[in-house]
Tab-separated table of C-alpha atoms and ligand atoms in Angstrom:
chain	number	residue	atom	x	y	z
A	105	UNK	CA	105.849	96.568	92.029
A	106	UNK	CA	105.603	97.772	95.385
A	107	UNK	CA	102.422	99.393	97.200
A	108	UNK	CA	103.171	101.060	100.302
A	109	UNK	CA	101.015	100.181	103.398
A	110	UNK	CA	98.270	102.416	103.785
A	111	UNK	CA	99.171	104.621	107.020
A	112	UNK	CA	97.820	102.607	109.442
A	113	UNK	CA	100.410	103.358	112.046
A	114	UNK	CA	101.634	100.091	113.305
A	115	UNK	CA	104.907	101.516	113.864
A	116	UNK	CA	107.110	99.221	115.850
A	117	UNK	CA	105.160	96.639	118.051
A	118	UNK	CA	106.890	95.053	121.351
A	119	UNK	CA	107.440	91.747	119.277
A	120	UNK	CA	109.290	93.309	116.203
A	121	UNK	CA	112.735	91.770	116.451
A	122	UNK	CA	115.925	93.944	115.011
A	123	UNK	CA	117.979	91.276	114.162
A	124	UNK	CA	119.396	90.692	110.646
A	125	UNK	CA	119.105	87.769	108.741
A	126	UNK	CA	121.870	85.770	108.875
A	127	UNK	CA	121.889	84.461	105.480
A	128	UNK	CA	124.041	81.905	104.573
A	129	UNK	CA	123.367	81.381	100.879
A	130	UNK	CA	126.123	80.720	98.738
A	131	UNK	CA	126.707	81.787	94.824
A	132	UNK	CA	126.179	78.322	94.126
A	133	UNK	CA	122.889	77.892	95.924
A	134	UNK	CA	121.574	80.527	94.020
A	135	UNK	CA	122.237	78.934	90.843
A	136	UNK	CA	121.155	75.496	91.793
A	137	UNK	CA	117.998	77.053	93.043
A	138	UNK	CA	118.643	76.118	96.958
A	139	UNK	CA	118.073	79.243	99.315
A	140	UNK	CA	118.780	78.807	102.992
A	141	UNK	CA	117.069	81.817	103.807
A	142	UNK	CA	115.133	83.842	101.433
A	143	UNK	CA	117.085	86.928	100.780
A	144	UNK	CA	113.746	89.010	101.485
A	145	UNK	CA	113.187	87.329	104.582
A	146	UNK	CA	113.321	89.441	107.161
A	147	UNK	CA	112.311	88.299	111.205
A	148	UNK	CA	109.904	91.607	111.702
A	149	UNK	CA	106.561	90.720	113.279
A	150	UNK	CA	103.717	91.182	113.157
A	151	UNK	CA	103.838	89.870	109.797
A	152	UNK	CA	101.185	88.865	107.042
A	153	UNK	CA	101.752	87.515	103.497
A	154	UNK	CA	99.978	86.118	101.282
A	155	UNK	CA	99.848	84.464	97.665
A	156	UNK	CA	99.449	86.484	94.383
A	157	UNK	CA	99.043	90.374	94.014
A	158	UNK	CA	95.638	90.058	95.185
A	159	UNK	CA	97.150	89.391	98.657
A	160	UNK	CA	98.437	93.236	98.510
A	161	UNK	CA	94.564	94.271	99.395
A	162	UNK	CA	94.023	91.384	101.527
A	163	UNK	CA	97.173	91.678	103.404
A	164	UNK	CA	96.291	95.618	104.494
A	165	UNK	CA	92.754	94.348	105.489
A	166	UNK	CA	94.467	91.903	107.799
A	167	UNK	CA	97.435	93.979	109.326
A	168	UNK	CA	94.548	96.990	109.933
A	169	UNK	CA	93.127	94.127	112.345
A	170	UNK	CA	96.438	93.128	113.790
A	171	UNK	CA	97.465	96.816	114.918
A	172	UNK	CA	94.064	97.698	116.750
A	173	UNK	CA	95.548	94.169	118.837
A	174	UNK	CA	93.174	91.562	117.716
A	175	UNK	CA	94.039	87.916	116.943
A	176	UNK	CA	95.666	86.674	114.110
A	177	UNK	CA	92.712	84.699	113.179
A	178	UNK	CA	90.525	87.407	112.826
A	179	UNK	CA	93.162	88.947	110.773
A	180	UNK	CA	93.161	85.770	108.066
A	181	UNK	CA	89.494	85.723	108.077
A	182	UNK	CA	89.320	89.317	107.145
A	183	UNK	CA	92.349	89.450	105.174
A	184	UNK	CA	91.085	86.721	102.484
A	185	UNK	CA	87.350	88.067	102.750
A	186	UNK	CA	88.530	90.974	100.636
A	187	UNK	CA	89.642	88.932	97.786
A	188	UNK	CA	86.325	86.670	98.009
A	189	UNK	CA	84.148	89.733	97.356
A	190	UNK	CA	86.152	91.243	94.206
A	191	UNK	CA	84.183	90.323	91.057
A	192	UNK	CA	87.098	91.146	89.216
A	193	UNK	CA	88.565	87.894	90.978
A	194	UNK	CA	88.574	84.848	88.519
A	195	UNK	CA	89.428	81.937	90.841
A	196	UNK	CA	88.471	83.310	94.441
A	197	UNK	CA	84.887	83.595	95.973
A	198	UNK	CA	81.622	85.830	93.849
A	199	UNK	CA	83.401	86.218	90.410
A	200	UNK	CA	84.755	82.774	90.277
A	201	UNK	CA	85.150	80.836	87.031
A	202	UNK	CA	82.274	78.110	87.168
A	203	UNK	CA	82.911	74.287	86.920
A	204	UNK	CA	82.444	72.799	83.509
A	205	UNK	CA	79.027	72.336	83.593
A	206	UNK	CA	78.557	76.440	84.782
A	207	UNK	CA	78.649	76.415	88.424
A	208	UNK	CA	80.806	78.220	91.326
A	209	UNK	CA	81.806	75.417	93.501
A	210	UNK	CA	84.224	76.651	96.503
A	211	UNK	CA	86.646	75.658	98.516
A	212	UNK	CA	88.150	77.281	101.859
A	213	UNK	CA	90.007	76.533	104.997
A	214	UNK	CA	90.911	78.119	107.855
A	215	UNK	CA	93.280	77.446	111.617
A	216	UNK	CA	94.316	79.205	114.687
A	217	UNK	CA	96.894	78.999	117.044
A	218	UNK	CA	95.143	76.587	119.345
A	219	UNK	CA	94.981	74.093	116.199
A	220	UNK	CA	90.962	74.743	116.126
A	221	UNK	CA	90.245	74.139	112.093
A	222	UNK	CA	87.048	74.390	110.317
A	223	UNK	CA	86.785	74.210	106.976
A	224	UNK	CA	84.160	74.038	103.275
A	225	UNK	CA	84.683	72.496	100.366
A	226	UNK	CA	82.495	72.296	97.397
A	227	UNK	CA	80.126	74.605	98.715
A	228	UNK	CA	77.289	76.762	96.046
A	229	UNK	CA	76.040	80.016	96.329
A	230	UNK	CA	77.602	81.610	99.614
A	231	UNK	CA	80.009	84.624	98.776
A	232	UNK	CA	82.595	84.029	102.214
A	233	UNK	CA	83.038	80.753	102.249
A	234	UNK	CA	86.184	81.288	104.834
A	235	UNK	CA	83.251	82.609	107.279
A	236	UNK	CA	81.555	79.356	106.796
A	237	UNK	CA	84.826	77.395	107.295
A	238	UNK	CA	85.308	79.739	110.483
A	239	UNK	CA	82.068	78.861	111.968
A	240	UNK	CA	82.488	75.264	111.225
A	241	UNK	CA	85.650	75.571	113.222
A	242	UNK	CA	83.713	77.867	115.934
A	243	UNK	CA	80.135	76.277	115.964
A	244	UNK	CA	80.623	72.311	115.195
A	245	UNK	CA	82.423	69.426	116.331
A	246	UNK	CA	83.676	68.868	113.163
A	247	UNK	CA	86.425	70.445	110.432
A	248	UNK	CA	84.811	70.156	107.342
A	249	UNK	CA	81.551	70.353	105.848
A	250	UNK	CA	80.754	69.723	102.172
A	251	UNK	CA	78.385	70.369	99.466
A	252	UNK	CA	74.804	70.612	100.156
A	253	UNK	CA	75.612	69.872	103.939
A	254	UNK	CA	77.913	72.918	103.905
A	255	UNK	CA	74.827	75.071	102.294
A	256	UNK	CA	72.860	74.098	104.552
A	257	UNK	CA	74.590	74.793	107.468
A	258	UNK	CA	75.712	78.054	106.088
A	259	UNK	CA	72.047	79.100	105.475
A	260	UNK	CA	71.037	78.182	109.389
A	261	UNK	CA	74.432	80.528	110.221
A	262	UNK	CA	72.255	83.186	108.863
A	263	UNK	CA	74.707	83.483	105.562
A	264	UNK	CA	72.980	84.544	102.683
A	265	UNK	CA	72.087	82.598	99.239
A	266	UNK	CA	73.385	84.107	96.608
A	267	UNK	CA	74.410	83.798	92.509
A	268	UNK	CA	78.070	83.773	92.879
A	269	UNK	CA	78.751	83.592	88.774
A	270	UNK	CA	79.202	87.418	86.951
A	271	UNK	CA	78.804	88.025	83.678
A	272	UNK	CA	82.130	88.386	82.826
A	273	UNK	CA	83.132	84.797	84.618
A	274	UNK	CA	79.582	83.532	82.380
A	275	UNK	CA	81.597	85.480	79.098
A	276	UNK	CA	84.575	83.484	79.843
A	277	UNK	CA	83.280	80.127	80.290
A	278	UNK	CA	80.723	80.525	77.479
A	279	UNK	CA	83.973	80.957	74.988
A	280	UNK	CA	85.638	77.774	76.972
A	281	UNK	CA	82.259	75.796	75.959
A	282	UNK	CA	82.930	76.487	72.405
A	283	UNK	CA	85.582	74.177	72.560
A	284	UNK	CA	85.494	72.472	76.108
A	285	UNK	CA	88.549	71.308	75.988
A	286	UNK	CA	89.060	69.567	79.454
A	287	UNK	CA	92.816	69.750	80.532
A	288	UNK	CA	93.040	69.713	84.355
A	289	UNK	CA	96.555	71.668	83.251
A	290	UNK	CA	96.462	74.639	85.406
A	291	UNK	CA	98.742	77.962	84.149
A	292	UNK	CA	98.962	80.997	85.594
A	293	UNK	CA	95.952	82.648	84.321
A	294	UNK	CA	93.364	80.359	85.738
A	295	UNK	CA	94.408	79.678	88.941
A	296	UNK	CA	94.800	82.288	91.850
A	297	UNK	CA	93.551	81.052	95.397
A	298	UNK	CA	94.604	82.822	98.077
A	299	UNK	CA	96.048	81.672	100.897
A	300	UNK	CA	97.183	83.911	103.811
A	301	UNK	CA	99.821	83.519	107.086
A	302	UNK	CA	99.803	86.257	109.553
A	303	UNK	CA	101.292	86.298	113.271
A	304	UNK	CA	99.846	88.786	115.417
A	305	UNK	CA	101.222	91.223	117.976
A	306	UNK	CA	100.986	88.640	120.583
A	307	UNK	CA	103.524	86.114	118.637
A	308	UNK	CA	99.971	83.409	117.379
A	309	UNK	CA	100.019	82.196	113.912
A	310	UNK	CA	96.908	81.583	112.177
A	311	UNK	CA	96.253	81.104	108.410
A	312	UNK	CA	93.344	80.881	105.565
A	313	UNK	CA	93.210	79.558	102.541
A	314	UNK	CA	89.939	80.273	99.488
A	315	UNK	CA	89.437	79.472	96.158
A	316	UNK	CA	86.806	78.715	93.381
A	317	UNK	CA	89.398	75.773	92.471
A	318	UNK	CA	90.808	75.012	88.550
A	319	UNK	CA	88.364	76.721	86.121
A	320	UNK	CA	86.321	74.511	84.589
A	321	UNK	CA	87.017	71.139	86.843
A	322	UNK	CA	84.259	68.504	87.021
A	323	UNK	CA	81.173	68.899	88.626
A	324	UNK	CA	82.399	68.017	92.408
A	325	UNK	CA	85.685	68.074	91.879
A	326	UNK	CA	87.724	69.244	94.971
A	327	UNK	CA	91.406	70.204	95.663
A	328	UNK	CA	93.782	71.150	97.993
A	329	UNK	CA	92.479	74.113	99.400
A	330	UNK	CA	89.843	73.007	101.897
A	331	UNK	CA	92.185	70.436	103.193
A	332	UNK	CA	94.231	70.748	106.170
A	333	UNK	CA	97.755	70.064	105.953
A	334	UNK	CA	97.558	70.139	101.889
A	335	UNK	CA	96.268	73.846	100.669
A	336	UNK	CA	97.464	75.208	104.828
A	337	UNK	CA	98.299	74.308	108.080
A	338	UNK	CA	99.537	76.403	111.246
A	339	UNK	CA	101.142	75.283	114.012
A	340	UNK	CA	101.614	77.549	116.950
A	341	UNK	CA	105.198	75.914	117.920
A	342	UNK	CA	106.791	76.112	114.349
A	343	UNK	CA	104.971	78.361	111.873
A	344	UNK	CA	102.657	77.798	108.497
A	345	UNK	CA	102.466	77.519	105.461
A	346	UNK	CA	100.014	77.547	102.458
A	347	UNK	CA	99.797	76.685	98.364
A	348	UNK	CA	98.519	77.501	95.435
A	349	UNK	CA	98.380	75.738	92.079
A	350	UNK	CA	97.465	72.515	90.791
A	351	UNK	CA	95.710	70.840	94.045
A	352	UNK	CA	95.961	67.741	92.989
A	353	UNK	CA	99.711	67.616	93.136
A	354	UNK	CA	99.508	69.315	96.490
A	355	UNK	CA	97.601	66.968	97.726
A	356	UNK	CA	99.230	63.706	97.154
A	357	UNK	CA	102.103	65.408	99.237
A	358	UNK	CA	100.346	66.755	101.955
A	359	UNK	CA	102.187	70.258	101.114
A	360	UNK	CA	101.404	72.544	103.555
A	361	UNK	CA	101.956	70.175	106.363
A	362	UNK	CA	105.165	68.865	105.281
A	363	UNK	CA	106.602	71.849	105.319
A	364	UNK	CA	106.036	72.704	108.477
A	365	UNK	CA	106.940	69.172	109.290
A	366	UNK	CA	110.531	70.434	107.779
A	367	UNK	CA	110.718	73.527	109.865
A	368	UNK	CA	109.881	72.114	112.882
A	369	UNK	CA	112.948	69.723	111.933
A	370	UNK	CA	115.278	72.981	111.300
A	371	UNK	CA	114.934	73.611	108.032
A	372	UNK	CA	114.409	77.645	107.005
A	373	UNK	CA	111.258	78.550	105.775
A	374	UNK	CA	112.868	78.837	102.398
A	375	UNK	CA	114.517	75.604	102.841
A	376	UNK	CA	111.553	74.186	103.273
A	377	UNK	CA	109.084	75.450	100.705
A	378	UNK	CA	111.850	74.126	97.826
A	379	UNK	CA	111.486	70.800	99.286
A	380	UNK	CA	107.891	70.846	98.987
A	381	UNK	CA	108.431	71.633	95.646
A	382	UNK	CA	111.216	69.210	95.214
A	383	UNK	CA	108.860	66.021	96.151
A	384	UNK	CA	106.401	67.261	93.201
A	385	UNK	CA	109.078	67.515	90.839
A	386	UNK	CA	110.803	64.367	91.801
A	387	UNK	CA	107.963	62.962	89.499
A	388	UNK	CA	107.440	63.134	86.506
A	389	UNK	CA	104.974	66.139	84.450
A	390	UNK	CA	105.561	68.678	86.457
A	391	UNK	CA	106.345	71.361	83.496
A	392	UNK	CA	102.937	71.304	82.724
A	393	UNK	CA	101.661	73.078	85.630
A	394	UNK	CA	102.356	75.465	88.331
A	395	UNK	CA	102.510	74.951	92.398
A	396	UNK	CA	103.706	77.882	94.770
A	397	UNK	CA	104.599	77.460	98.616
A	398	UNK	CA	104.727	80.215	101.137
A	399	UNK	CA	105.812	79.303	104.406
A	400	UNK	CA	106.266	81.699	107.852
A	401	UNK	CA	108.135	80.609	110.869
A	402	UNK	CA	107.609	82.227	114.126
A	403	UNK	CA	110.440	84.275	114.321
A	404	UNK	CA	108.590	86.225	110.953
A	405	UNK	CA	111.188	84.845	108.686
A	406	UNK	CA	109.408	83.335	105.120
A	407	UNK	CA	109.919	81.572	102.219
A	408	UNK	CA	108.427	81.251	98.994
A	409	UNK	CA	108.999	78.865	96.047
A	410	UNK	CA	107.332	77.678	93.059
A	411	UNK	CA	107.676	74.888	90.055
A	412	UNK	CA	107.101	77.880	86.929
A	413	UNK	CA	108.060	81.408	87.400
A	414	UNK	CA	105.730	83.402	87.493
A	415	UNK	CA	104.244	83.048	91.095
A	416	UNK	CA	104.303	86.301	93.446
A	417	UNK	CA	103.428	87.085	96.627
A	418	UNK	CA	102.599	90.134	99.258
A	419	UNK	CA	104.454	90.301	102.076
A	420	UNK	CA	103.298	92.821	104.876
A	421	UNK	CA	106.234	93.664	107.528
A	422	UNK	CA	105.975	97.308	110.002
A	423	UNK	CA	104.702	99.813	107.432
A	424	UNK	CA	105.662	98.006	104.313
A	425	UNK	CA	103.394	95.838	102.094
A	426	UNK	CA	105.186	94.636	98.852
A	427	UNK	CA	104.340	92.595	96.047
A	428	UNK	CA	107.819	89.925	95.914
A	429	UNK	CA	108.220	87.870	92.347
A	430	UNK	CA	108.800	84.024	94.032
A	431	UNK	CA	112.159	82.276	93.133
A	432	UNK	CA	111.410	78.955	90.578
A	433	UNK	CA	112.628	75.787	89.973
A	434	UNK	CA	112.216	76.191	86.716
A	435	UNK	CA	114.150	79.308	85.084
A	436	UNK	CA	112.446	81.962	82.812
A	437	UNK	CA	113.431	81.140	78.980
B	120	SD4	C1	92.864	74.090	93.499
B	120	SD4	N1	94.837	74.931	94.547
B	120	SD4	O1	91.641	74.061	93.603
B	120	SD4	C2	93.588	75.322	93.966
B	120	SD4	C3	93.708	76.252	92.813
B	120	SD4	C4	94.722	77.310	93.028
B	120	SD4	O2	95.777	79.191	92.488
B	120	SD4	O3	95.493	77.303	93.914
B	120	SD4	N2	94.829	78.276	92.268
B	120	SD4	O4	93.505	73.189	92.986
């Protein structure tokens, strides 16, 4: 599936780069599932990309920020605001699937070039939690805020209260009830945080990362996505990278900081994002859930990789914004 950039006219920026990828993956790397580079990967900035096919909206929101000049982390902030406000979003922001006991609980992130972070995490009844997570970064001394705290500071921010859970997320969890079975197990249909990389015209990386979490969790349970270095982490010198899935996994391997750890140690952004997934797998139950890694280098080049198949991605370059299925670890059946 591929959706064409809306005609924003970005054209070709002073930092786009015209040099191919030099791609030095063999037949055999292929089939064992190591990529040097990932054959989309192309080194075109500015670039933005982002997890899921709701990152296709997102993704245009953020590049329409880039090309008027502005930073890249006004670009994030806007980009995953987008996907926050769709109702029709299960696992991201108002529309959310509620914890077990009926409640939106969410979780967000965000970091600029500098290596300012802020970030919320179990946070009620705000509908952008990445603002609040921005003006923690912006406002406080500190990088994360949680729970009632969070609220509260949100509501002095001037953010409004608000019921965050739709009828149709209600529906959906009122069927779950009938049975409550309780499998922290995610799958593809009830997990779908976003988390977005984008490098503006002036070369900065920043990145955000949002989520409502696993659908029906416990009652203050958090994951990966409000931590830095699990669910994202930037660094200006190397690049980013962010992850979706089961947090949990991501964050007893620090993923999103590892792998820039591994770029900033030469490893391609591909390279890197399988060994993320590699130190998951190296354990044992990982075919019962689902973890995907994006990662961006400087130069513009990505990588993407995931445990199931299944996991896509947007991935906004010049006038192009396409929808990319992820390579796997595991194979399609
Ligand atoms: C979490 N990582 O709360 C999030 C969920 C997710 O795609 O990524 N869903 O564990």
């Amino acid at each position: 599936m591929v959706a064409a950039a809306a005609s924003i006219g970005l054209g070709h920026t002073s930092c786009q780069l015209s040099e191919k990828v030099k791609d030095e993956t063999t037949d055999a790397d292929v089939k064992k599932g190591t990529l040097k580079q990932n054959p989309r990967s192309k080194p075109i900035l500015p670039v933005v990309i982002a997890t899921w096919n709701h990152g296709i909206a997102a993704n245009e929101a953020a590049m329409r920020i880039i090309a008027q000049g502005s930073k890249a982390i006004d670009a994030v902030e806007a980009g995953v605001k987008v996907t926050e406000a769709d109702p029709d979003n299960l696992s991201v922001g108002y529309g959310g699937l509620p914890d077990r006991d009926g409640n939106v609980t969410l979780d967000a992130c965000i970091m600029d070039e500098k290596g300012n972070a802020g970030s919320v995490s179990f946070l009620q009844h705000i509908k952008h939690p990445i603002s609040v997570a921005r003006k923690v970064m912006d406002e406080t001394p500190h990088v994360m805020l949680s729970g009632a705290g969070a609220l509260q500071f949100a509501l002095q921010q001037g953010f409004k209260k608000e019921n965050l859970l739709t009828d149709k997320a209600k529906k959906q969890w009122e069927e779950w009830k009938e049975k409550a079975e309780y499998k922290p197990i995610v799958n593809i249909e009830n997990h779908d945080t976003i988390g977005l990389l984008a490098i503006d015209k002036h070369g900065d990386i920043s990145g955000a990362c949002t989520t409502s979490g696993l659908a029906y969790k416990m009652h203050g349970r958090v994951g990966d996505s409000p931590v830095i270095g699990a669910g994202m982490f930037v660094d200006n010198e190397v690049g980013g990278a962010c992850a979706t899935g089961l947090g949990e996994a991501v964050l007893k391997t620090l993923g999103a900081f590892l792998i820039v750890e591994l770029m900033r140690q030469g490893l391609s952004p591909q390279e890197a994002c399988e060994e993320g997934v590699r130190r998951i797998t190296k354990k044992q139950g990982y075919q019962n859930f689902q973890i995907g890694y994006l990662a961006l280098n400087k130069k513009g080049e990505h990588g993407a990789y995931s445990i199931q198949p299944g996991f896509n991605y947007a991935l906004h370059q010049a006038d192009t914004n396409e929808l990319i299925d992820a390579p796997s670890f595991m194979k399609k059946k």
